[in-house]
mmCIF file of C-alpha atoms in Angstrom:
data_model
loop_
_atom_site.group_PDB
_atom_site.id
_atom_site.type_symbol
_atom_site.label_atom_id
_atom_site.label_comp_id
_atom_site.label_asym_id
_atom_site.label_seq_id
_atom_site.Cartn_x
_atom_site.Cartn_y
_atom_site.Cartn_z
ATOM 1 C CA MET A 278 63.402 3.876 -47.182
ATOM 2 C CA PRO A 279 66.653 3.313 -48.773
ATOM 3 C CA SER A 280 68.714 0.693 -47.252
ATOM 4 C CA ASN A 281 71.381 3.386 -46.112
ATOM 5 C CA ASP A 282 68.683 5.476 -44.382
ATOM 6 C CA LEU A 283 68.880 5.948 -40.507
ATOM 7 C CA LEU A 284 65.947 5.794 -38.190
ATOM 8 C CA LEU A 285 66.085 7.243 -34.845
ATOM 9 C CA THR A 286 63.910 6.313 -31.659
ATOM 10 C CA PHE A 287 63.230 8.594 -28.687
ATOM 11 C CA ASN A 288 62.017 6.703 -25.598
ATOM 12 C CA ALA A 289 61.519 9.428 -23.107
ATOM 13 C CA GLY A 290 60.804 8.715 -19.306
ATOM 14 C CA SER A 291 60.043 11.250 -16.615
ATOM 15 C CA SER A 292 63.592 12.400 -16.210
ATOM 16 C CA THR A 293 65.574 10.621 -19.009
ATOM 17 C CA VAL A 294 65.589 9.666 -22.718
ATOM 18 C CA LYS A 295 66.913 6.787 -24.635
ATOM 19 C CA ILE A 296 68.102 7.359 -28.176
ATOM 20 C CA GLY A 297 68.027 4.259 -30.561
ATOM 21 C CA ILE A 298 69.964 4.630 -33.764
ATOM 22 C CA PHE A 299 68.866 2.021 -36.386
ATOM 23 C CA ALA A 300 70.094 1.112 -39.783
ATOM 24 C CA THR A 301 67.457 0.143 -42.190
ATOM 25 C CA GLU A 302 67.787 -2.951 -44.100
ATOM 26 C CA GLY A 303 64.780 -3.615 -46.352
ATOM 27 C CA ALA A 304 61.725 -4.375 -44.009
ATOM 28 C CA LYS A 305 63.983 -4.478 -40.915
ATOM 29 C CA ALA A 306 65.488 -2.073 -38.442
ATOM 30 C CA ARG A 307 69.052 -2.941 -37.197
ATOM 31 C CA ARG A 308 70.380 -1.287 -34.194
ATOM 32 C CA ILE A 309 73.711 0.292 -34.609
ATOM 33 C CA GLY A 310 73.867 2.580 -31.770
ATOM 34 C CA LYS A 311 72.261 3.917 -28.467
ATOM 35 C CA GLY A 312 72.425 6.735 -26.293
ATOM 36 C CA VAL A 313 70.853 8.150 -22.990
ATOM 37 C CA ILE A 314 70.623 11.455 -21.507
ATOM 38 C CA ASP A 315 69.704 11.759 -17.703
ATOM 39 C CA PHE A 316 68.267 15.180 -17.063
ATOM 40 C CA ARG A 317 68.873 14.860 -13.468
ATOM 41 C CA ALA A 318 72.709 14.817 -14.023
ATOM 42 C CA GLU A 319 74.797 17.956 -13.662
ATOM 43 C CA PRO A 320 76.710 18.710 -16.032
ATOM 44 C CA LEU A 321 74.388 17.146 -18.756
ATOM 45 C CA SER A 322 75.894 14.500 -20.814
ATOM 46 C CA LEU A 323 75.139 12.171 -23.584
ATOM 47 C CA GLY A 324 75.908 8.561 -22.938
ATOM 48 C CA LEU A 325 76.785 6.871 -26.232
ATOM 49 C CA SER A 326 77.453 3.284 -27.446
ATOM 50 C CA ARG A 327 78.308 2.024 -30.802
ATOM 51 C CA GLY A 328 79.114 -1.859 -30.723
ATOM 52 C CA PRO A 329 81.823 -2.124 -28.066
ATOM 53 C CA GLN A 330 82.718 1.311 -27.932
ATOM 54 C CA THR A 331 81.031 3.791 -25.335
ATOM 55 C CA PHE A 332 81.448 7.443 -24.954
ATOM 56 C CA ASP A 333 80.387 10.171 -22.581
ATOM 57 C CA MET A 334 80.012 13.538 -24.078
ATOM 58 C CA PRO A 335 79.291 16.652 -22.106
ATOM 59 C CA LEU A 336 76.528 18.726 -23.418
ATOM 60 C CA LYS A 337 76.883 22.669 -23.120
ATOM 61 C CA ALA A 338 73.254 23.206 -23.700
ATOM 62 C CA GLY A 339 70.824 24.214 -20.843
ATOM 63 C CA VAL A 340 67.596 22.397 -20.237
ATOM 64 C CA THR A 341 64.923 24.712 -21.540
ATOM 65 C CA GLU A 342 61.064 23.908 -21.985
ATOM 66 C CA ASP A 343 61.317 23.530 -25.650
ATOM 67 C CA LEU A 344 64.481 21.382 -25.623
ATOM 68 C CA HIS A 345 66.040 23.168 -28.772
ATOM 69 C CA ASP A 346 69.363 23.535 -27.684
ATOM 70 C CA VAL A 347 69.649 20.050 -26.195
ATOM 71 C CA ILE A 348 68.143 18.388 -29.261
ATOM 72 C CA ASP A 349 70.545 20.543 -31.599
ATOM 73 C CA GLU A 350 73.718 19.746 -29.653
ATOM 74 C CA THR A 351 72.809 16.101 -29.318
ATOM 75 C CA PHE A 352 72.544 15.655 -33.100
ATOM 76 C CA ALA A 353 75.717 17.298 -33.400
ATOM 77 C CA ARG A 354 77.411 14.942 -31.200
ATOM 78 C CA LEU A 355 75.860 11.786 -32.793
ATOM 79 C CA ALA A 356 76.977 13.248 -36.336
ATOM 80 C CA ASP A 357 80.526 12.857 -35.049
ATOM 81 C CA HIS A 358 79.750 8.794 -34.873
ATOM 82 C CA PHE A 359 77.029 8.384 -37.327
ATOM 83 C CA ASP A 360 75.811 9.830 -40.784
ATOM 84 C CA MET A 361 72.996 12.118 -39.395
ATOM 85 C CA ALA A 362 72.428 13.507 -42.586
ATOM 86 C CA ALA A 363 70.875 10.025 -43.585
ATOM 87 C CA SER A 364 68.265 10.173 -40.983
ATOM 88 C CA ARG A 365 64.736 10.116 -42.447
ATOM 89 C CA ALA A 366 62.402 9.193 -39.581
ATOM 90 C CA ALA A 367 62.029 9.324 -35.803
ATOM 91 C CA GLY A 368 59.767 7.129 -33.796
ATOM 92 C CA HIS A 369 58.655 8.016 -30.474
ATOM 93 C CA ARG A 370 57.441 6.063 -27.372
ATOM 94 C CA VAL A 371 54.056 7.634 -26.107
ATOM 95 C CA VAL A 372 52.745 6.433 -22.848
ATOM 96 C CA HIS A 373 49.188 6.989 -23.073
ATOM 97 C CA GLY A 374 47.219 6.616 -26.261
ATOM 98 C CA GLY A 375 43.859 6.281 -24.613
ATOM 99 C CA ASP A 376 40.926 4.592 -26.647
ATOM 100 C CA ARG A 377 41.847 6.439 -29.610
ATOM 101 C CA PHE A 378 45.239 5.344 -30.492
ATOM 102 C CA THR A 379 45.336 1.501 -30.568
ATOM 103 C CA LYS A 380 48.125 1.038 -32.953
ATOM 104 C CA ALA A 381 51.374 3.191 -33.848
ATOM 105 C CA ILE A 382 50.709 6.101 -35.855
ATOM 106 C CA ALA A 383 52.481 8.625 -38.145
ATOM 107 C CA LEU A 384 52.485 12.203 -36.594
ATOM 108 C CA ASP A 385 50.962 15.357 -37.775
ATOM 109 C CA ALA A 386 49.539 18.506 -35.942
ATOM 110 C CA VAL A 387 46.067 16.890 -35.381
ATOM 111 C CA ALA A 388 47.445 13.679 -33.707
ATOM 112 C CA ILE A 389 49.961 15.774 -31.754
ATOM 113 C CA GLY A 390 47.057 17.802 -30.449
ATOM 114 C CA ALA A 391 45.367 14.631 -29.481
ATOM 115 C CA ILE A 392 48.153 13.278 -27.666
ATOM 116 C CA ASP A 393 48.211 16.313 -25.646
ATOM 117 C CA ALA A 394 44.760 16.283 -24.597
ATOM 118 C CA LEU A 395 45.567 13.017 -22.925
ATOM 119 C CA THR A 396 48.461 14.373 -20.596
ATOM 120 C CA PRO A 397 46.218 14.680 -17.567
ATOM 121 C CA LEU A 398 46.064 10.668 -17.951
ATOM 122 C CA ALA A 399 49.882 10.506 -17.694
ATOM 123 C CA PRO A 400 51.137 13.965 -16.322
ATOM 124 C CA LEU A 401 54.946 12.604 -15.689
ATOM 125 C CA HIS A 402 55.293 11.099 -18.975
ATOM 126 C CA GLN A 403 53.132 12.460 -21.713
ATOM 127 C CA PRO A 404 54.755 16.144 -21.575
ATOM 128 C CA GLN A 405 58.293 14.781 -21.864
ATOM 129 C CA ALA A 406 57.423 12.674 -25.222
ATOM 130 C CA LEU A 407 55.642 15.947 -26.500
ATOM 131 C CA ARG A 408 58.551 17.903 -26.043
ATOM 132 C CA PHE A 409 60.823 15.554 -27.810
ATOM 133 C CA ILE A 410 58.143 15.436 -30.556
ATOM 134 C CA ARG A 411 57.714 19.140 -30.764
ATOM 135 C CA ALA A 412 61.521 19.971 -30.664
ATOM 136 C CA LEU A 413 62.305 17.739 -33.714
ATOM 137 C CA ALA A 414 59.309 19.061 -35.665
ATOM 138 C CA HIS A 415 60.825 22.603 -35.245
ATOM 139 C CA LEU A 416 64.534 21.801 -35.673
ATOM 140 C CA LYS A 417 64.486 18.748 -38.169
ATOM 141 C CA PRO A 418 61.153 19.307 -40.145
ATOM 142 C CA HIS A 419 62.135 16.974 -42.959
ATOM 143 C CA LEU A 420 61.839 13.774 -40.454
ATOM 144 C CA VAL A 421 58.821 11.931 -40.581
ATOM 145 C CA GLN A 422 57.830 11.205 -36.902
ATOM 146 C CA THR A 423 55.841 8.371 -35.703
ATOM 147 C CA ALA A 424 54.342 7.416 -32.173
ATOM 148 C CA SER A 425 54.197 4.147 -30.547
ATOM 149 C CA PHE A 426 51.866 3.729 -27.433
ATOM 150 C CA ASP A 427 52.373 2.066 -24.378
ATOM 151 C CA THR A 428 48.514 1.505 -24.013
ATOM 152 C CA ALA A 429 48.080 0.184 -27.523
ATOM 153 C CA PHE A 430 49.107 -3.609 -26.625
ATOM 154 C CA HIS A 431 46.402 -3.770 -24.115
ATOM 155 C CA ALA A 432 43.611 -2.900 -25.989
ATOM 156 C CA THR A 433 42.881 -6.771 -26.656
ATOM 157 C CA GLN A 434 41.720 -7.033 -23.074
ATOM 158 C CA ASP A 435 38.296 -7.984 -22.251
ATOM 159 C CA ASP A 436 35.894 -5.052 -21.414
ATOM 160 C CA LEU A 437 35.340 -6.729 -17.958
ATOM 161 C CA VAL A 438 39.093 -6.669 -17.107
ATOM 162 C CA ARG A 439 39.507 -3.094 -18.130
ATOM 163 C CA ARG A 440 36.328 -1.932 -16.260
ATOM 164 C CA LEU A 441 36.371 -0.098 -12.875
ATOM 165 C CA ALA A 442 33.513 -0.559 -10.398
ATOM 166 C CA ILE A 443 32.478 3.030 -10.859
ATOM 167 C CA PRO A 444 29.275 4.527 -12.406
ATOM 168 C CA ARG A 445 28.985 3.500 -16.191
ATOM 169 C CA SER A 446 28.981 7.051 -17.285
ATOM 170 C CA LEU A 447 32.405 7.676 -15.941
ATOM 171 C CA HIS A 448 33.809 4.666 -17.661
ATOM 172 C CA ASP A 449 32.155 5.854 -20.930
ATOM 173 C CA GLU A 450 34.095 9.161 -20.347
ATOM 174 C CA GLY A 451 37.185 6.955 -20.200
ATOM 175 C CA ILE A 452 37.910 6.243 -16.630
ATOM 176 C CA LYS A 453 39.055 2.784 -17.105
ATOM 177 C CA ARG A 454 42.060 0.422 -16.804
ATOM 178 C CA TYR A 455 44.525 0.980 -19.660
ATOM 179 C CA GLY A 456 47.736 -0.981 -18.892
ATOM 180 C CA PHE A 457 51.226 0.416 -19.511
ATOM 181 C CA HIS A 458 54.731 -0.746 -20.745
ATOM 182 C CA GLY A 459 53.137 -2.210 -23.886
ATOM 183 C CA LEU A 460 56.167 -1.677 -26.017
ATOM 184 C CA SER A 461 58.398 -4.003 -23.465
ATOM 185 C CA TYR A 462 55.401 -6.404 -23.473
ATOM 186 C CA LYS A 463 54.887 -6.714 -27.204
ATOM 187 C CA PHE A 464 58.827 -7.287 -27.479
ATOM 188 C CA ILE A 465 58.636 -9.988 -24.823
ATOM 189 C CA ALA A 466 55.743 -11.735 -26.522
ATOM 190 C CA GLY A 467 57.537 -12.167 -29.717
ATOM 191 C CA GLU A 468 60.687 -13.467 -27.933
ATOM 192 C CA LEU A 469 58.634 -15.912 -25.919
ATOM 193 C CA THR A 470 56.995 -17.326 -28.888
ATOM 194 C CA ARG A 471 60.377 -17.614 -30.519
ATOM 195 C CA LYS A 472 62.205 -18.945 -27.719
ATOM 196 C CA ALA A 473 59.442 -21.073 -25.864
ATOM 197 C CA PRO A 474 56.602 -21.661 -28.302
ATOM 198 C CA GLN A 475 54.964 -24.337 -25.898
ATOM 199 C CA VAL A 476 54.154 -21.458 -23.316
ATOM 200 C CA ALA A 477 50.392 -20.490 -23.865
ATOM 201 C CA LYS A 478 49.709 -18.631 -20.739
ATOM 202 C CA ALA A 479 52.392 -16.553 -19.090
ATOM 203 C CA VAL A 480 52.739 -13.526 -16.615
ATOM 204 C CA VAL A 481 55.560 -11.114 -17.634
ATOM 205 C CA ALA A 482 57.015 -8.979 -14.703
ATOM 206 C CA HIS A 483 58.325 -5.763 -16.226
ATOM 207 C CA LEU A 484 60.544 -4.600 -13.136
ATOM 208 C CA GLY A 485 62.393 -1.180 -13.333
ATOM 209 C CA SER A 486 62.177 1.933 -11.549
ATOM 210 C CA GLY A 487 58.520 1.808 -13.119
ATOM 211 C CA ALA A 488 57.078 -1.549 -12.639
ATOM 212 C CA SER A 489 54.163 -3.882 -13.770
ATOM 213 C CA LEU A 490 52.886 -7.139 -14.917
ATOM 214 C CA CYS A 491 51.059 -8.375 -17.741
ATOM 215 C CA ALA A 492 48.980 -11.613 -18.370
ATOM 216 C CA LEU A 493 49.650 -13.001 -21.832
ATOM 217 C CA GLU A 494 47.610 -15.522 -23.479
ATOM 218 C CA GLY A 495 49.182 -16.702 -26.981
ATOM 219 C CA GLY A 496 51.137 -13.359 -27.077
ATOM 220 C CA ILE A 497 48.038 -11.372 -26.417
ATOM 221 C CA SER A 498 47.432 -9.069 -23.494
ATOM 222 C CA ARG A 499 44.851 -10.009 -20.975
ATOM 223 C CA ASP A 500 45.315 -8.215 -17.932
ATOM 224 C CA CYS A 501 47.824 -5.616 -16.580
ATOM 225 C CA SER A 502 48.630 -4.749 -13.071
ATOM 226 C CA MET A 503 48.774 -1.177 -13.901
ATOM 227 C CA GLY A 504 45.156 0.369 -14.643
ATOM 228 C CA PHE A 505 44.024 3.895 -15.241
ATOM 229 C CA SER A 506 47.445 5.406 -14.340
ATOM 230 C CA THR A 507 51.205 4.433 -14.020
ATOM 231 C CA LEU A 508 50.470 4.844 -10.019
ATOM 232 C CA ASP A 509 48.754 1.500 -9.744
ATOM 233 C CA GLY A 510 49.666 -2.233 -9.419
ATOM 234 C CA ILE A 511 52.862 -3.074 -7.437
ATOM 235 C CA PRO A 512 55.033 -0.887 -5.529
ATOM 236 C CA MET A 513 57.756 0.741 -7.567
ATOM 237 C CA ALA A 514 60.952 3.029 -6.971
ATOM 238 C CA THR A 515 58.844 6.103 -5.771
ATOM 239 C CA ARG A 516 55.396 5.091 -7.004
ATOM 240 C CA PRO A 517 53.059 3.221 -4.372
ATOM 241 C CA GLY A 518 51.341 0.858 -6.579
ATOM 242 C CA TRP A 519 47.849 -0.460 -5.269
ATOM 243 C CA LEU A 520 46.564 2.022 -2.861
ATOM 244 C CA ASP A 521 43.181 2.237 -0.941
ATOM 245 C CA PRO A 522 41.407 5.324 -2.195
ATOM 246 C CA GLY A 523 40.468 6.107 1.388
ATOM 247 C CA VAL A 524 44.100 7.091 1.924
ATOM 248 C CA ILE A 525 43.637 10.070 -0.431
ATOM 249 C CA LEU A 526 40.454 11.065 0.905
ATOM 250 C CA TYR A 527 42.125 11.362 4.353
ATOM 251 C CA LEU A 528 44.992 13.187 3.309
ATOM 252 C CA ALA A 529 42.769 15.683 1.546
ATOM 253 C CA GLY A 530 40.292 15.929 4.097
ATOM 254 C CA GLU A 531 41.782 15.189 7.389
ATOM 255 C CA ARG A 532 45.436 16.285 6.632
ATOM 256 C CA LYS A 533 44.283 19.262 4.295
ATOM 257 C CA GLN A 534 47.016 18.495 1.718
ATOM 258 C CA SER A 535 46.668 19.937 -1.587
ATOM 259 C CA LEU A 536 46.269 18.154 -5.038
ATOM 260 C CA GLY A 537 49.943 19.167 -5.733
ATOM 261 C CA GLU A 538 51.222 17.681 -2.316
ATOM 262 C CA ILE A 539 49.477 14.300 -2.607
ATOM 263 C CA GLU A 540 50.624 14.046 -6.445
ATOM 264 C CA ASP A 541 54.222 14.650 -5.253
ATOM 265 C CA LEU A 542 53.593 11.906 -2.556
ATOM 266 C CA LEU A 543 52.319 9.290 -5.079
ATOM 267 C CA TYR A 544 54.788 9.802 -7.918
ATOM 268 C CA ARG A 545 57.897 11.048 -5.916
ATOM 269 C CA ARG A 546 57.959 9.974 -2.387
ATOM 270 C CA SER A 547 56.174 6.558 -1.956
ATOM 271 C CA GLY A 548 57.245 2.938 -3.012
ATOM 272 C CA LEU A 549 60.596 1.643 -2.162
ATOM 273 C CA LEU A 550 61.816 4.981 -1.174
ATOM 274 C CA GLY A 551 58.857 5.535 1.198
ATOM 275 C CA VAL A 552 59.023 2.233 2.757
ATOM 276 C CA SER A 553 62.623 2.156 3.172
ATOM 277 C CA GLY A 554 63.407 5.769 3.842
ATOM 278 C CA ILE A 555 66.521 5.057 2.421
ATOM 279 C CA SER A 556 66.662 4.657 -1.346
ATOM 280 C CA ALA A 557 64.525 4.005 -4.309
ATOM 281 C CA ASP A 558 67.165 1.654 -5.736
ATOM 282 C CA THR A 559 66.792 -2.032 -5.166
ATOM 283 C CA ARG A 560 70.480 -2.349 -5.601
ATOM 284 C CA ASP A 561 71.086 -0.250 -2.604
ATOM 285 C CA LEU A 562 68.338 -1.807 -0.614
ATOM 286 C CA LEU A 563 69.798 -5.259 -1.106
ATOM 287 C CA LYS A 564 73.218 -4.129 0.147
ATOM 288 C CA ASP A 565 71.846 -2.365 3.204
ATOM 289 C CA GLY A 566 71.413 -4.365 6.501
ATOM 290 C CA ARG A 567 68.805 -2.297 7.917
ATOM 291 C CA PRO A 568 65.384 -3.729 8.519
ATOM 292 C CA GLU A 569 63.702 -1.013 6.797
ATOM 293 C CA ALA A 570 65.518 -1.796 3.706
ATOM 294 C CA ARG A 571 64.810 -5.468 4.039
ATOM 295 C CA GLN A 572 61.166 -4.669 4.532
ATOM 296 C CA ALA A 573 60.902 -2.765 1.318
ATOM 297 C CA ILE A 574 62.436 -5.523 -0.761
ATOM 298 C CA ASP A 575 59.928 -8.154 1.087
ATOM 299 C CA LEU A 576 56.977 -6.109 0.512
ATOM 300 C CA LEU A 577 57.868 -5.670 -3.252
ATOM 301 C CA THR A 578 58.216 -9.463 -3.847
ATOM 302 C CA LEU A 579 55.199 -10.199 -1.992
ATOM 303 C CA ARG A 580 53.045 -7.878 -3.992
ATOM 304 C CA ILE A 581 54.556 -9.191 -7.354
ATOM 305 C CA ALA A 582 53.841 -12.841 -6.243
ATOM 306 C CA GLY A 583 50.154 -11.479 -5.391
ATOM 307 C CA GLU A 584 49.709 -10.201 -8.622
ATOM 308 C CA ILE A 585 51.085 -13.438 -10.546
ATOM 309 C CA GLY A 586 48.454 -15.163 -8.465
ATOM 310 C CA ARG A 587 45.507 -12.689 -9.356
ATOM 311 C CA MET A 588 46.414 -12.924 -13.152
ATOM 312 C CA ALA A 589 46.677 -16.721 -13.125
ATOM 313 C CA ALA A 590 42.767 -16.384 -12.087
ATOM 314 C CA THR A 591 42.327 -14.048 -15.187
ATOM 315 C CA LEU A 592 44.182 -16.584 -17.732
ATOM 316 C CA GLY A 593 42.582 -19.659 -16.100
ATOM 317 C CA GLY A 594 45.950 -21.182 -15.388
ATOM 318 C CA LEU A 595 49.725 -20.425 -15.742
ATOM 319 C CA ASP A 596 52.359 -22.001 -17.838
ATOM 320 C CA ALA A 597 55.386 -19.575 -17.118
ATOM 321 C CA VAL A 598 56.643 -16.501 -15.357
ATOM 322 C CA VAL A 599 58.879 -14.275 -17.331
ATOM 323 C CA PHE A 600 60.991 -11.441 -15.554
ATOM 324 C CA THR A 601 62.515 -8.469 -17.645
ATOM 325 C CA ALA A 602 63.783 -4.969 -17.433
ATOM 326 C CA GLY A 603 66.396 -3.527 -15.317
ATOM 327 C CA ILE A 604 65.557 -5.517 -11.895
ATOM 328 C CA GLY A 605 63.874 -8.445 -13.570
ATOM 329 C CA GLU A 606 66.774 -8.970 -15.962
ATOM 330 C CA ASN A 607 69.791 -8.456 -13.568
ATOM 331 C CA GLN A 608 68.706 -9.016 -9.879
ATOM 332 C CA PRO A 609 68.638 -12.972 -8.872
ATOM 333 C CA GLU A 610 67.689 -11.811 -5.284
ATOM 334 C CA ILE A 611 64.278 -10.361 -6.258
ATOM 335 C CA ARG A 612 63.453 -13.095 -8.747
ATOM 336 C CA ALA A 613 64.205 -15.705 -5.937
ATOM 337 C CA GLY A 614 62.029 -13.911 -3.477
ATOM 338 C CA VAL A 615 59.123 -13.749 -5.770
ATOM 339 C CA ALA A 616 59.652 -17.454 -6.467
ATOM 340 C CA ARG A 617 59.401 -18.408 -2.664
ATOM 341 C CA HIS A 618 56.087 -16.620 -2.541
ATOM 342 C CA LEU A 619 54.924 -18.831 -5.420
ATOM 343 C CA ALA A 620 56.128 -22.245 -4.193
ATOM 344 C CA TRP A 621 52.434 -22.971 -3.692
ATOM 345 C CA LEU A 622 51.899 -22.831 -7.263
ATOM 346 C CA GLY A 623 54.765 -25.394 -7.807
ATOM 347 C CA LEU A 624 57.519 -22.865 -8.914
ATOM 348 C CA SER A 625 60.861 -23.741 -8.129
ATOM 349 C CA ILE A 626 63.961 -21.796 -9.271
ATOM 350 C CA ASP A 627 67.286 -23.433 -9.885
ATOM 351 C CA THR A 628 69.832 -21.151 -7.911
ATOM 352 C CA LYS A 629 72.799 -21.558 -10.358
ATOM 353 C CA ALA A 630 70.505 -20.588 -13.421
ATOM 354 C CA ASN A 631 69.078 -17.623 -11.353
ATOM 355 C CA THR A 632 72.376 -16.476 -10.494
ATOM 356 C CA ALA A 633 73.608 -16.554 -13.977
ATOM 357 C CA ASN A 634 70.489 -14.709 -15.274
ATOM 358 C CA ASP A 635 70.028 -17.667 -17.642
ATOM 359 C CA PHE A 636 67.051 -17.820 -20.096
ATOM 360 C CA THR A 637 65.433 -20.639 -18.156
ATOM 361 C CA ILE A 638 65.768 -20.394 -14.243
ATOM 362 C CA SER A 639 63.419 -22.825 -13.092
ATOM 363 C CA THR A 640 64.103 -26.437 -12.029
ATOM 364 C CA GLY A 641 63.297 -29.603 -14.173
ATOM 365 C CA GLN A 642 60.970 -30.359 -11.374
ATOM 366 C CA SER A 643 58.879 -27.300 -11.310
ATOM 367 C CA ARG A 644 55.295 -27.134 -12.263
ATOM 368 C CA MET A 645 55.687 -23.989 -14.380
ATOM 369 C CA THR A 646 58.843 -22.374 -15.920
ATOM 370 C CA ALA A 647 60.385 -19.240 -15.339
ATOM 371 C CA HIS A 648 62.364 -17.195 -17.757
ATOM 372 C CA VAL A 649 64.558 -14.278 -17.909
ATOM 373 C CA ILE A 650 64.127 -12.092 -21.217
ATOM 374 C CA ALA A 651 65.713 -8.941 -22.023
ATOM 375 C CA THR A 652 63.477 -6.362 -23.253
ATOM 376 C CA ASP A 653 63.920 -3.888 -26.150
ATOM 377 C CA GLU A 654 61.222 -1.094 -26.438
ATOM 378 C CA GLU A 655 63.119 0.866 -28.997
ATOM 379 C CA GLN A 656 63.250 -2.174 -31.435
ATOM 380 C CA VAL A 657 59.546 -2.089 -31.167
ATOM 381 C CA ILE A 658 59.330 1.742 -31.859
ATOM 382 C CA ALA A 659 61.745 1.099 -34.648
ATOM 383 C CA ASP A 660 59.930 -1.727 -36.234
ATOM 384 C CA GLU A 661 56.528 0.096 -36.115
ATOM 385 C CA ALA A 662 58.115 3.210 -37.442
ATOM 386 C CA LEU A 663 59.599 1.310 -40.302
ATOM 387 C CA SER A 664 56.248 -0.439 -41.240
ATOM 388 C CA LEU A 665 54.495 2.896 -41.274
ATOM 389 C CA LEU A 666 56.988 4.346 -43.618
ATOM 390 C CA ALA A 667 56.610 1.412 -45.867
ATOM 391 C CA ALA A 668 52.916 2.057 -46.089
ATOM 392 C CA ARG A 669 53.515 5.668 -47.136
#
């Protein structure tokens, strides 16, 4: 790619899409802008930032299944600020790659079909990424498209870690622990190596609306709290995390709930929202004085600490804990709550450093270090896309 080309990234969540705009400079991709569309908002708008400037641009297009109008208008709005004619490639975050996709790929019709076949494993996220991939293929056929997979980073995990205690035939069919948020963990692994090279064994807590933890050894994934699906692990905004499967049997059997009702419960009505009955947002819960709000926060920090303890067993020791993503990077109260549950491991938090969201938030006397690192999934998507383009 010539140095003046633009590379776009699309990080599609269940209800939002984050758009990265990168300039290519030799073998590196440098971010020059970012945007976000929240499909829950009315009216629809594109929030855009370029350097210190921010813009909120209304979108007239309605949300359709194929997203053609939204994509078309979004490119028109971006063209007011960037040379979109120089766009040559688009990289996408795809949540699930199964066992087939263990590294980033250039997309073609066969690959898109294979990604679509994995939709039952990630029913909230996979369709969204596919909508953007297909819309761009239709509207901007000259763009080379690539896919970066959240599950790929965890392909290094031992088979024993990935295995569920179910019949071997089901494991062989693909019912196993995959792990997610891999693009975030790949970025953090690189940053941790750069900023704290002495750390060999770390647990990274990616805490956002969706949340998980990952055990890293030498920057390699050894375990993840999310397993077969994005429902597993710690409580999230509206997802329960770990849940006794007997609960599902009870709901389906005794309560006669349909598969759709149970899916709605697990993906949209559980987690912090379910426990508190107030909000799915930790910021709201931390401000709320009601005991239900406090209980939701306490349950979250207890479960996070419990997963860190479990992963210390996987790693055979622990040098550091790293907090990242929206909650992990910006909410000292959550980090302090987790640390209190880990005092038995010798973790001690410096209150001043924690309040300031410093890189190192542990005290000098702490037996392990604690760090705060901002993640950047779009940078990983851009770097992987650029690498694929260079190999063409």
